[in-house]
XYZ file of C-alpha atoms in Angstrom:
568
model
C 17.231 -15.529 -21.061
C 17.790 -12.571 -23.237
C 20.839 -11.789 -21.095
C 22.557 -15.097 -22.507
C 20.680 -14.705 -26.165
C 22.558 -11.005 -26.814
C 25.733 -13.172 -25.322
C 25.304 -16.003 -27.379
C 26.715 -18.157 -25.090
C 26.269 -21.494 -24.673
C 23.277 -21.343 -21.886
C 21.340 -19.526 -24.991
C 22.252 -22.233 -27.385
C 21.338 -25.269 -25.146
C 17.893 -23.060 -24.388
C 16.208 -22.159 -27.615
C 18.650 -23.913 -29.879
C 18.241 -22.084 -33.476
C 15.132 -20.785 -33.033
C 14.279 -17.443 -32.666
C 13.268 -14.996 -29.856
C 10.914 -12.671 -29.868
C 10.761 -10.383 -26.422
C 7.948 -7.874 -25.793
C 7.570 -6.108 -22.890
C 3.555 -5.861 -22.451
C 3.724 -2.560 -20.906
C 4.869 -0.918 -23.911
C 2.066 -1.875 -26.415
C -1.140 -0.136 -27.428
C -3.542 -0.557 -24.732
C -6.516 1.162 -26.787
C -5.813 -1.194 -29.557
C -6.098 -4.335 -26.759
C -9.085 -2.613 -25.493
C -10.815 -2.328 -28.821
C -10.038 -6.059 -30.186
C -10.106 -6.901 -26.435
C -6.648 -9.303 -27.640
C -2.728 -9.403 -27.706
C -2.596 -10.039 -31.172
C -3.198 -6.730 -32.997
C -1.264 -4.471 -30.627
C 1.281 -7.110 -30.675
C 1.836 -6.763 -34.544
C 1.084 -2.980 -34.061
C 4.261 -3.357 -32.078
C 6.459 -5.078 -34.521
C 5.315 -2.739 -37.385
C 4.181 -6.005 -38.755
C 0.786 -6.321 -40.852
C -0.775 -9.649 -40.552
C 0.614 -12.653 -38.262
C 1.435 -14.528 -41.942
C 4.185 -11.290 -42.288
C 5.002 -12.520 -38.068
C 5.388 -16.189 -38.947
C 7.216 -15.150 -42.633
C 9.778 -13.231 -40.964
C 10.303 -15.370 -37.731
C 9.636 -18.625 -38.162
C 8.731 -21.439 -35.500
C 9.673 -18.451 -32.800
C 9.605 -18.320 -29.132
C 7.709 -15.132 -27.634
C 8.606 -13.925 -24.043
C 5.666 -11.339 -23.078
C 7.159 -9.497 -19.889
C 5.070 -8.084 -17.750
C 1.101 -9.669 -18.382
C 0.140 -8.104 -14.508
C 0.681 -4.633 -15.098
C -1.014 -4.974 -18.505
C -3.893 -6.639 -16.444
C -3.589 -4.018 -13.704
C -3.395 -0.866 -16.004
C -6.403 -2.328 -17.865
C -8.561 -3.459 -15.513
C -9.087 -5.814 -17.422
C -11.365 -8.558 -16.141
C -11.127 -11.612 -18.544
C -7.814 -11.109 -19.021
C -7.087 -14.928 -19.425
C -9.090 -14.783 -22.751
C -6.013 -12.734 -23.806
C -3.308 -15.723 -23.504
C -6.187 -18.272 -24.834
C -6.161 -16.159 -27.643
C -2.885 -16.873 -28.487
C -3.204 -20.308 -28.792
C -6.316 -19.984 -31.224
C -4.365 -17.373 -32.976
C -2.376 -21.211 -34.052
C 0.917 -19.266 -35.152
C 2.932 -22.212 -36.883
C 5.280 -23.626 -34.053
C 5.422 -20.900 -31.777
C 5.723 -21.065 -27.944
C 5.008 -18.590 -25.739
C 6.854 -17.560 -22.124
C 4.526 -15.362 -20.275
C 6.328 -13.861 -17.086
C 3.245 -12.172 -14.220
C 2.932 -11.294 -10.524
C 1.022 -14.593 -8.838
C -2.784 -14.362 -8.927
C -2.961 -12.527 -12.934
C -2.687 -16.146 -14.601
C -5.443 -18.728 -13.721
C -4.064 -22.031 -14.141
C -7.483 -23.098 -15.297
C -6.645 -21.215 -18.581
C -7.725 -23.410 -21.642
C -4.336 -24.456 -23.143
C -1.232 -26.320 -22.795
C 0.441 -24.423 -20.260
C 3.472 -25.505 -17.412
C 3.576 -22.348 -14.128
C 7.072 -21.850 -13.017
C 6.644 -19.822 -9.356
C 9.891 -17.783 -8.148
C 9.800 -18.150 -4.594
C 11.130 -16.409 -1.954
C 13.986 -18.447 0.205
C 11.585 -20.802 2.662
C 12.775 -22.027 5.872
C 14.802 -25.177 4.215
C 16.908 -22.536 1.849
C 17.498 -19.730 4.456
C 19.559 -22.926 6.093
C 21.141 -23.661 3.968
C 22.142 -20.535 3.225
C 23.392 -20.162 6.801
C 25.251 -23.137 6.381
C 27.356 -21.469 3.250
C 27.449 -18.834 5.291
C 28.738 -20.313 8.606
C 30.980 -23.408 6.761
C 34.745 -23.109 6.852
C 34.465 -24.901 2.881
C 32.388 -21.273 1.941
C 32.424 -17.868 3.921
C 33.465 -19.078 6.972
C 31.801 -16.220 8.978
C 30.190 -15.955 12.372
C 26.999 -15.311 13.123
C 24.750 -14.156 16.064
C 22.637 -16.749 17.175
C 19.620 -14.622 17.556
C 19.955 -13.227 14.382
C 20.443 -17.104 12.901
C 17.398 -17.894 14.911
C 15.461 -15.141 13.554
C 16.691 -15.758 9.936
C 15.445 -19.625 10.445
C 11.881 -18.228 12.086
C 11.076 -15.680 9.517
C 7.888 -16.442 7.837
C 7.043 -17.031 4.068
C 4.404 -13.677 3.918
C 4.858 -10.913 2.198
C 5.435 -9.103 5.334
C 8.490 -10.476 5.865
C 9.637 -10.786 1.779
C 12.339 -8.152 2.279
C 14.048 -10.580 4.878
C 14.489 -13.601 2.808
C 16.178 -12.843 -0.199
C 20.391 -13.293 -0.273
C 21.152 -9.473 0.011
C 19.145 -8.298 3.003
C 19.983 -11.993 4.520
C 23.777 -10.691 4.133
C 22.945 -7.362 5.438
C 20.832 -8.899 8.454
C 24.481 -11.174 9.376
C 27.203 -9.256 8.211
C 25.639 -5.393 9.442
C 25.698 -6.856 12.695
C 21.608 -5.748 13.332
C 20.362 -5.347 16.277
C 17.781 -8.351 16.536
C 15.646 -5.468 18.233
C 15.234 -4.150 14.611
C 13.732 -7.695 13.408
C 10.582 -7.142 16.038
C 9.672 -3.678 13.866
C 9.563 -3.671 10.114
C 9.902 -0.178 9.934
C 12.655 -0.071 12.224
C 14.699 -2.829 10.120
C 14.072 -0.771 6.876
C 14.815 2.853 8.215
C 18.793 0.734 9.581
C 18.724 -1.334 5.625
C 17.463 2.013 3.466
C 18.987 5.132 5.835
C 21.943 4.221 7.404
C 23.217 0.754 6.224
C 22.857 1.673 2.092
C 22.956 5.487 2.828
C 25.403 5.740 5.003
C 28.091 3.400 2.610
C 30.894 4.901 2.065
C 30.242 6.175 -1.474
C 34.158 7.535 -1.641
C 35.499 4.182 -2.761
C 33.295 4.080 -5.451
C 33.943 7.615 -7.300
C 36.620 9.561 -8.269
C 37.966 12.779 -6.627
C 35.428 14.703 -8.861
C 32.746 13.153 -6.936
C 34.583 13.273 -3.707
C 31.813 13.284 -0.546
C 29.013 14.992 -2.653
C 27.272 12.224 -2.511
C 26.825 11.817 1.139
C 26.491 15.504 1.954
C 23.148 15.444 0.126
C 22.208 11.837 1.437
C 18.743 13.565 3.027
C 17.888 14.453 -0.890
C 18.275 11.032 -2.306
C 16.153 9.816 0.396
C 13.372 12.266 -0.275
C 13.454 11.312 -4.029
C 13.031 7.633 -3.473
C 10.141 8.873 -1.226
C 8.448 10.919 -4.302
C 9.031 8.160 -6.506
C 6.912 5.956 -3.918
C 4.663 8.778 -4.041
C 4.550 9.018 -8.143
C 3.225 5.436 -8.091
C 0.944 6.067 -6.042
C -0.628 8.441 -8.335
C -0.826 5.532 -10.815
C -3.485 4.169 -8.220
C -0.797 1.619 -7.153
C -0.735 0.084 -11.358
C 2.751 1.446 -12.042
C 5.623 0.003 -11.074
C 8.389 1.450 -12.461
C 9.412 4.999 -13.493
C 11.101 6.305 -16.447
C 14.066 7.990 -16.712
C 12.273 11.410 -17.509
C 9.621 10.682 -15.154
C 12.804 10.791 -12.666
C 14.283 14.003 -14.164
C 11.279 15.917 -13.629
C 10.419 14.735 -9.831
C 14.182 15.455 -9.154
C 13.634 19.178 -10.861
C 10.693 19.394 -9.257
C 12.417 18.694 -5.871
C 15.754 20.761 -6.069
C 13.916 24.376 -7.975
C 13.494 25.512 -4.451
C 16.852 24.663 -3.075
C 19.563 26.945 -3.508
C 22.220 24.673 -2.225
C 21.385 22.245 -5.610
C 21.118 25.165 -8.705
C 24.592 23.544 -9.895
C 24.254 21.051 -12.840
C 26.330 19.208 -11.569
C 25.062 18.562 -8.679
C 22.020 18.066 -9.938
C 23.212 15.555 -12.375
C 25.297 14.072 -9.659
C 21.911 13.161 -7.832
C 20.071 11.563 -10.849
C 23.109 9.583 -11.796
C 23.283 8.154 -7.779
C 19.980 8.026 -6.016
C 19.920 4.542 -6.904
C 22.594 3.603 -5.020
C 20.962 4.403 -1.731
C 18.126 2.302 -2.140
C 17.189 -1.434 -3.776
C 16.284 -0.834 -7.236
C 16.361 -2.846 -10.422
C 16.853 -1.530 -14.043
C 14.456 -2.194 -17.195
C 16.973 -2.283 -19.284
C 15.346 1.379 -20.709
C 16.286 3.717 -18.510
C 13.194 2.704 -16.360
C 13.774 1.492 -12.853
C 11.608 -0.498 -10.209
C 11.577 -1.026 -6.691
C 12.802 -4.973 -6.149
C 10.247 -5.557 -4.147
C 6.563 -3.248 -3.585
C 6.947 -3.209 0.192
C 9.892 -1.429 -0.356
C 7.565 1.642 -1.787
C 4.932 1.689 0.788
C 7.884 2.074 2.787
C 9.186 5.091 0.866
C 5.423 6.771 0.899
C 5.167 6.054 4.283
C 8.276 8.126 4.834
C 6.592 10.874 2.819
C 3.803 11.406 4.635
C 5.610 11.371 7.968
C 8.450 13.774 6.353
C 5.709 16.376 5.080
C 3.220 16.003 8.131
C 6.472 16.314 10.462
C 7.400 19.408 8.696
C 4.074 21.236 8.731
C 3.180 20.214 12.616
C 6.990 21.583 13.491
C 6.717 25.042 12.285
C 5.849 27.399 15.053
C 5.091 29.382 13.021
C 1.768 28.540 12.555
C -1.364 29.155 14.142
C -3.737 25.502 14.730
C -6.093 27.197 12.367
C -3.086 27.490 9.615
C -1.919 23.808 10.534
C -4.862 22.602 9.783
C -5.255 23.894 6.257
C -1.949 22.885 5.374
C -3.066 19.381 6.236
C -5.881 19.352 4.122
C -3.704 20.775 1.519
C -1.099 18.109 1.749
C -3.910 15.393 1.535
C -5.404 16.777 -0.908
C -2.816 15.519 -2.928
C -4.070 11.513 -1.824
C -7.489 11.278 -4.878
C -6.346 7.914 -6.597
C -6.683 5.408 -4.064
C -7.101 4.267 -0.352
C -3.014 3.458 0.691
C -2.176 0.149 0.910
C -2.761 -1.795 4.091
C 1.635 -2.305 3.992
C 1.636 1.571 4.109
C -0.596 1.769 6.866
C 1.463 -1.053 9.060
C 4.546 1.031 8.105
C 3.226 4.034 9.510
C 1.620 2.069 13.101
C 5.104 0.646 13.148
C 6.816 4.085 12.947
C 4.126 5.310 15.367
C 5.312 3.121 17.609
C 8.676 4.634 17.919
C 7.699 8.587 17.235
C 5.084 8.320 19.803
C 8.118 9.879 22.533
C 9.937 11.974 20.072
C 9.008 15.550 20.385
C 10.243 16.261 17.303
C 7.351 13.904 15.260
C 4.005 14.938 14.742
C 2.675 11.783 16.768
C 3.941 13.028 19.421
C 2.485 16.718 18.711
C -1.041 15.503 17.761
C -0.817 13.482 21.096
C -0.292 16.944 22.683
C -2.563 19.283 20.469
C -5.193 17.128 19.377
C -5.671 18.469 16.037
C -7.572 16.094 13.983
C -11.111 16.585 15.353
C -10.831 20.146 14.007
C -8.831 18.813 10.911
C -11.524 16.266 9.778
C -14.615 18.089 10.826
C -12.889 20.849 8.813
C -12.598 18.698 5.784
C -16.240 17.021 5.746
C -17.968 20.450 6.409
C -16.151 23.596 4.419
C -16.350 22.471 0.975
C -12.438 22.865 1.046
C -11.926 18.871 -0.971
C -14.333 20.034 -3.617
C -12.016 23.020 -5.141
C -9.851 21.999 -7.822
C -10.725 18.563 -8.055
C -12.351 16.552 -11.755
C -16.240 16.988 -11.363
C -17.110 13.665 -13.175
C -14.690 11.378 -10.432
C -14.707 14.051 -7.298
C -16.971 12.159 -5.280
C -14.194 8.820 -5.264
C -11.716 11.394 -5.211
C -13.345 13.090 -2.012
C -13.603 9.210 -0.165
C -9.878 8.415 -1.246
C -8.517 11.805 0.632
C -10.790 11.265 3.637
C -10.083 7.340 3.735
C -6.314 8.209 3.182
C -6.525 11.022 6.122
C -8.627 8.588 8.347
C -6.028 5.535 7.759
C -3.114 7.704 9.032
C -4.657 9.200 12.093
C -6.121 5.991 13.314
C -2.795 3.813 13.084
C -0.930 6.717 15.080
C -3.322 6.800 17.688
C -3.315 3.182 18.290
C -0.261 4.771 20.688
C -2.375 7.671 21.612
C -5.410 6.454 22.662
C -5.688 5.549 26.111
C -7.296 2.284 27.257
C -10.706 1.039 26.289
C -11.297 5.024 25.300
C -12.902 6.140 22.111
C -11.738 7.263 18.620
C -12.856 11.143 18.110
C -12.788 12.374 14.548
C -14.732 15.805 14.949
C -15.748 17.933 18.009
C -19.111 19.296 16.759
C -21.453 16.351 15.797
C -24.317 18.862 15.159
C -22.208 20.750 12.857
C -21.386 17.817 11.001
C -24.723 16.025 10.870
C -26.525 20.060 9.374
C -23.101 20.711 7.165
C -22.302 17.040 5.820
C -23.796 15.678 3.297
C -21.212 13.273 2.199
C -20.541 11.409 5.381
C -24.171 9.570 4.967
C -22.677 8.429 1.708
C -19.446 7.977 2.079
C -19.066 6.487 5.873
C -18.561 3.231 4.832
C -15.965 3.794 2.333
C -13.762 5.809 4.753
C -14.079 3.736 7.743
C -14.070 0.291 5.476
C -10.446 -0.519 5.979
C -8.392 -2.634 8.292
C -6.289 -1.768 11.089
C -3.487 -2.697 11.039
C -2.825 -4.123 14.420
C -0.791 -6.730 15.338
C -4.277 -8.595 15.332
C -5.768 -7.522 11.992
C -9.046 -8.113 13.455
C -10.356 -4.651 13.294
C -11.566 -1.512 11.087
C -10.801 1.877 11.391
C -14.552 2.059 12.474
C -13.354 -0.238 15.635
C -13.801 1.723 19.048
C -15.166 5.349 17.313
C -17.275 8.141 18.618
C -19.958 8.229 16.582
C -23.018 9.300 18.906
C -26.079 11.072 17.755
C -24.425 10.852 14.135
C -26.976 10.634 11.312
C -25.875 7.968 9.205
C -29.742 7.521 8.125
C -30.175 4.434 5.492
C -26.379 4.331 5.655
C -24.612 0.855 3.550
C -23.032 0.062 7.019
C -22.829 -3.906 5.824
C -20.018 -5.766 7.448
C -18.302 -2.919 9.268
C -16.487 -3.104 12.042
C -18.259 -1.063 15.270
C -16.390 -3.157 18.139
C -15.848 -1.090 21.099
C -17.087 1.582 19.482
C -19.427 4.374 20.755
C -23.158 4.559 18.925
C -25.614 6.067 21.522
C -28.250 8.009 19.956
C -26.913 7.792 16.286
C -29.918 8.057 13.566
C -29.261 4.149 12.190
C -33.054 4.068 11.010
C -33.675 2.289 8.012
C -29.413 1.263 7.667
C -28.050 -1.498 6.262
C -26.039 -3.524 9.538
C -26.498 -6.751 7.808
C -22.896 -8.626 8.974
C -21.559 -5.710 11.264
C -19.918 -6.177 14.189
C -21.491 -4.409 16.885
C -19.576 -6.937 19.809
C -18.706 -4.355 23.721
C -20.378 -1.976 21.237
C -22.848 1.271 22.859
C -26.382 1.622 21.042
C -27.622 2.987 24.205
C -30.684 5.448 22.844
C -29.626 4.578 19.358
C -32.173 4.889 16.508
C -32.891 1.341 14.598
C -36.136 1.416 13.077
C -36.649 -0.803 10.182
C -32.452 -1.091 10.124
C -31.001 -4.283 8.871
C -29.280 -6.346 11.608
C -29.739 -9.713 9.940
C -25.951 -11.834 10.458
C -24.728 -8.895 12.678
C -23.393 -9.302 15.964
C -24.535 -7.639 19.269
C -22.419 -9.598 21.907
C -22.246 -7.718 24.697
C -23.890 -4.713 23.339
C -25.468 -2.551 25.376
C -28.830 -2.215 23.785
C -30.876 -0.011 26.463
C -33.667 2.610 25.446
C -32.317 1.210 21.452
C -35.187 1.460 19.481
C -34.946 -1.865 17.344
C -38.633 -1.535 16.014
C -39.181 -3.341 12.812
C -35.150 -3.789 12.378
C -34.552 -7.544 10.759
C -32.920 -9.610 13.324
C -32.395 -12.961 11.407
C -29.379 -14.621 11.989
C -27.918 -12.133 14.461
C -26.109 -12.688 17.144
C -27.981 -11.743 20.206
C -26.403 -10.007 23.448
C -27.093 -13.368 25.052
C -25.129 -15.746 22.291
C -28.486 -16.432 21.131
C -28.949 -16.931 17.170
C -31.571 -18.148 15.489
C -33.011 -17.489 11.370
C -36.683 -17.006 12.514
C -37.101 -13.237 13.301
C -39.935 -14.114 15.828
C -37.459 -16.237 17.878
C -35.045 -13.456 17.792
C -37.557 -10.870 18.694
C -38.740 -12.881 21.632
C -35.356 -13.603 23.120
C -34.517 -10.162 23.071
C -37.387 -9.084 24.618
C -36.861 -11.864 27.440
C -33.456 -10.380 27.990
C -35.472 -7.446 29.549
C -33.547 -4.566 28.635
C -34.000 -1.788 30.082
C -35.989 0.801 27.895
C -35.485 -1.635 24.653
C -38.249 -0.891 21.649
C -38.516 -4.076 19.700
């Protein structure tokens, strides 16, 4: 819209006839002001250096407003009423204006209390990726072949967000006219490491510069990959709120990256990369100098690479002893306090597992052969390392974001380690953790919370672990995950189980006085010498399918299961 309006063509003309425009991008006002007034209004006059909305109205009249952006305003915020915001404009009554509010789904209720019409962008469904193959395919358009499987893949590709980077008209052009393997299209990762790496990477940049530029841009191809990666990375650090990055915020993560490489002290070089990195990867301009990934799977991508480039790096050099290892992988997370990563970053990294797993050169496949991470984490929850360094007033949630973020990345590379039915070890020493660890009582929950991020996404992280004779005493366990998992002897007195799934689950020996099982499930768990004394059993699922709200009924159908050594 404001594309034709600086035109002033006739698509502007037919659109908002001779009324006026007003654009704001929502990002770019005074949040403390919206905070304060808890409304648009004031930060939008702030804004427009404009006093009272009778100055607005004075000095354009009977306007249209575009406010870009309402999400990340919401997001940034955390705002939780934010649909009082719009309402407010229309009790604000501003003489004839109308308002175009652009937002990520979900930010916008439709049950807002005003006169409102919701336009939704989609992504091309099943009926438009046809008939874009038809264009395609038709002698009266393109007139190009096409690969049946990859036609039949195009047609079969679902409307998630796991699949968003397939249906839009550039990657369906790169997906028939890069001739892709259709073995790519059965790993996401694998699909964007060809798109990202060598399709758009690998382009032969020569055509498009001068002899100035003349292959400089593809000899440092391995740097403009690594910056996309940081600015994954640098959003991230916004706790996943920021989408975008400015054009200094870009300066100083490329400074930051190149002060340490000799090969890149020229300016012009250095300039050379900050004017191109874009062109290896699928960005979109603000319009300021700001850029944005088109589409957020794209960065969990980009961090996903990060963490595999970095953890690759430090598990490669021989030159370190286990010990040494180890502390540089607390180091590295270290850097992981805002936030949990997002479950597409954790597919993206089971996905890559899946193909490092036989590399010798990836750290999957040297944890598979050294085995480092039950002397990482027990390192981590026991040496006070996490607590140096780190904001007193938020380093608890800073501690349970490195430790969740740490847990999330082991457990989705050994989904190819593990063997078999066997269990998940995350420290060697549970003595030394249960007299040393203070924080795991706490925090258990919170690290072990999140999914897996199987092709099943039916489990936790908590899903077949070795917890036995841990003390997770009065532990908020409620509606974890413990399938599979190994819990013989663990201190669960007094802890909350209510919802838990406890299904092929050991509690063999396991302490569960006065615990709360109510609405958990204990299918096929092995409950012998358990000590279940005063632990509320209403609504649980019994080893024997049973279920029943009266506690008395449960107790009394457990004890007819006669198992052995149960204390109920």
């Amino acid at each position: 819209m404001n594309y034709h309006l600086q035109n002033n063509d006739d698509t502007a003309k037919n659109t908002f006839g001779d009324r006026q425009v007003i654009t704001i991008r929502l990002r770019d006002l005074d949040r403390d002001v919206i905070k304060s007034k808890q409304g648009l209004i004031d930060s939008i006059l702030k804004h427009m250096k404009l006093e009272t909305c009778d100055d607005m109205e004075e000095r354009f009249s009977k306007a249209v407003m575009i406010l870009d952006g309402f999400d990340e305003l919401c997001m940034i915020e955390n705002i939780e009423n934010y649909n009082e915001l719009i309402e407010e404009l229309a009790e604000i009554e501003l003489d004839g204006y109308q308002y175009i509010i652009t937002s990520r789904p979900h930010y916008i209720k439709k049950e807002i209390d005003s006169s409102c019409e919701f336009i939704t962008l989609q992504h091309f469904d099943k009926d438009k990726r046809t008939e874009w193959i038809g264009h395609y395919t038709s002698p009266e358009f393109c007139n190009q072949p096409l690969n049946d499987e990859i036609k039949k893949y195009i047609v079969s590709i679902s409307d998630d967000t796991d699949s968003a980077i397939c249906d839009t008209p550039m990657t369906l052009y790169m997906l028939v006219a890069k001739d892709i393997s259709i073995d790519l299209t059965k790993n996401s990762w694998k699909l964007y490491h060809h798109i990202f790496y060598n399709e758009l990477l690998e382009t032969d940049y020569n055509k498009m510069f001068g002899r100035k530029y003349k292959h400089k841009i593809h000899r440092y191809k391995e740097i403009f990959y690594k910056v996309t990666e940081e600015i994954a990375y640098q959003m991230y650090l916004s706790n996943n709120n920021q989408f975008y990055v400015s054009s200094g915020e870009l300066r100083e993560i490329i400074k930051k990256l190149l002060d340490n490489d000799t090969r890149l002290t020229n300016k012009r070089i250095n300039y050379l990369i900050e004017q191109c990195y874009a062109l290896c990867n699928y960005w979109k301009e603000t319009g300021d100098g700001a850029v944005e990934f088109y589409h957020n799977n794209i960065r969990d991508f980009f961090l996903c690479e990060k963490i595999y480039r970095e953890l690759n790096a430090i598990y490669a050099d021989y030159k370190l002893s286990p010990n040494d290892k180890i502390g540089k992988i607390i180091e590295f997370f270290k850097q992981f306090t805002k936030a949990p990563l997002q479950d597409m970053v954790c597919k993206f990294i089971l996905l890559r597992a899946e193909k490092d797993v036989n590399d010798k050169n990836s750290f999957v496949y040297k944890e598979k052969e050294q085995r480092l991470l039950p002397y990482l984490f027990e390192e981590m929850l026991t040496n006070g390392t996490l607590y140096n360094n780190l904001n007193e007033k938020q380093y608890i949630q800073a501690i349970i974001n490195i430790l969740s973020c740490t847990a999330q990345v082991y457990r989705h590379i050994y989904e190819y380690i593990l063997i078999k039915d066997g269990y998940m070890r995350w420290w060697n020493s549970v003595d030394n953790i249960n007299e040393k660890s203070d924080i795991i009582t706490y925090c258990f929950r919170y690290i072990f919370k999140h999914h897996l991020m199987n092709i099943y996404h039916k489990e936790c992280i908590s899903s077949r672990i070795d917890i036995h004779f841990l003390n997770l005493f009065e532990s908020n366990l409620e509606n974890m995950n413990f399938r599979g998992a190994n819990l013989s002897g663990a201190n669960l007195n007094g802890a909350n189980l209510s919802g838990t799934s406890l299904i092929d689950a050991s509690l063999i020996d396991a302490h569960l006085n006065g615990a709360n099982l109510s609405g958990a499930s204990l299918i096929r768990t092995c409950l012998v010498n358990a000590d279940l004394i005063g632990a509320d059993l209403r609504n649980a699922n019994l080893p024997n399918s049973f279920t029943s709200y009266s506690q008395d009924e449960q107790v009394w159908h457990l004890k007819n299961l006669n198992i052995v050594g149960l204390k109920i």
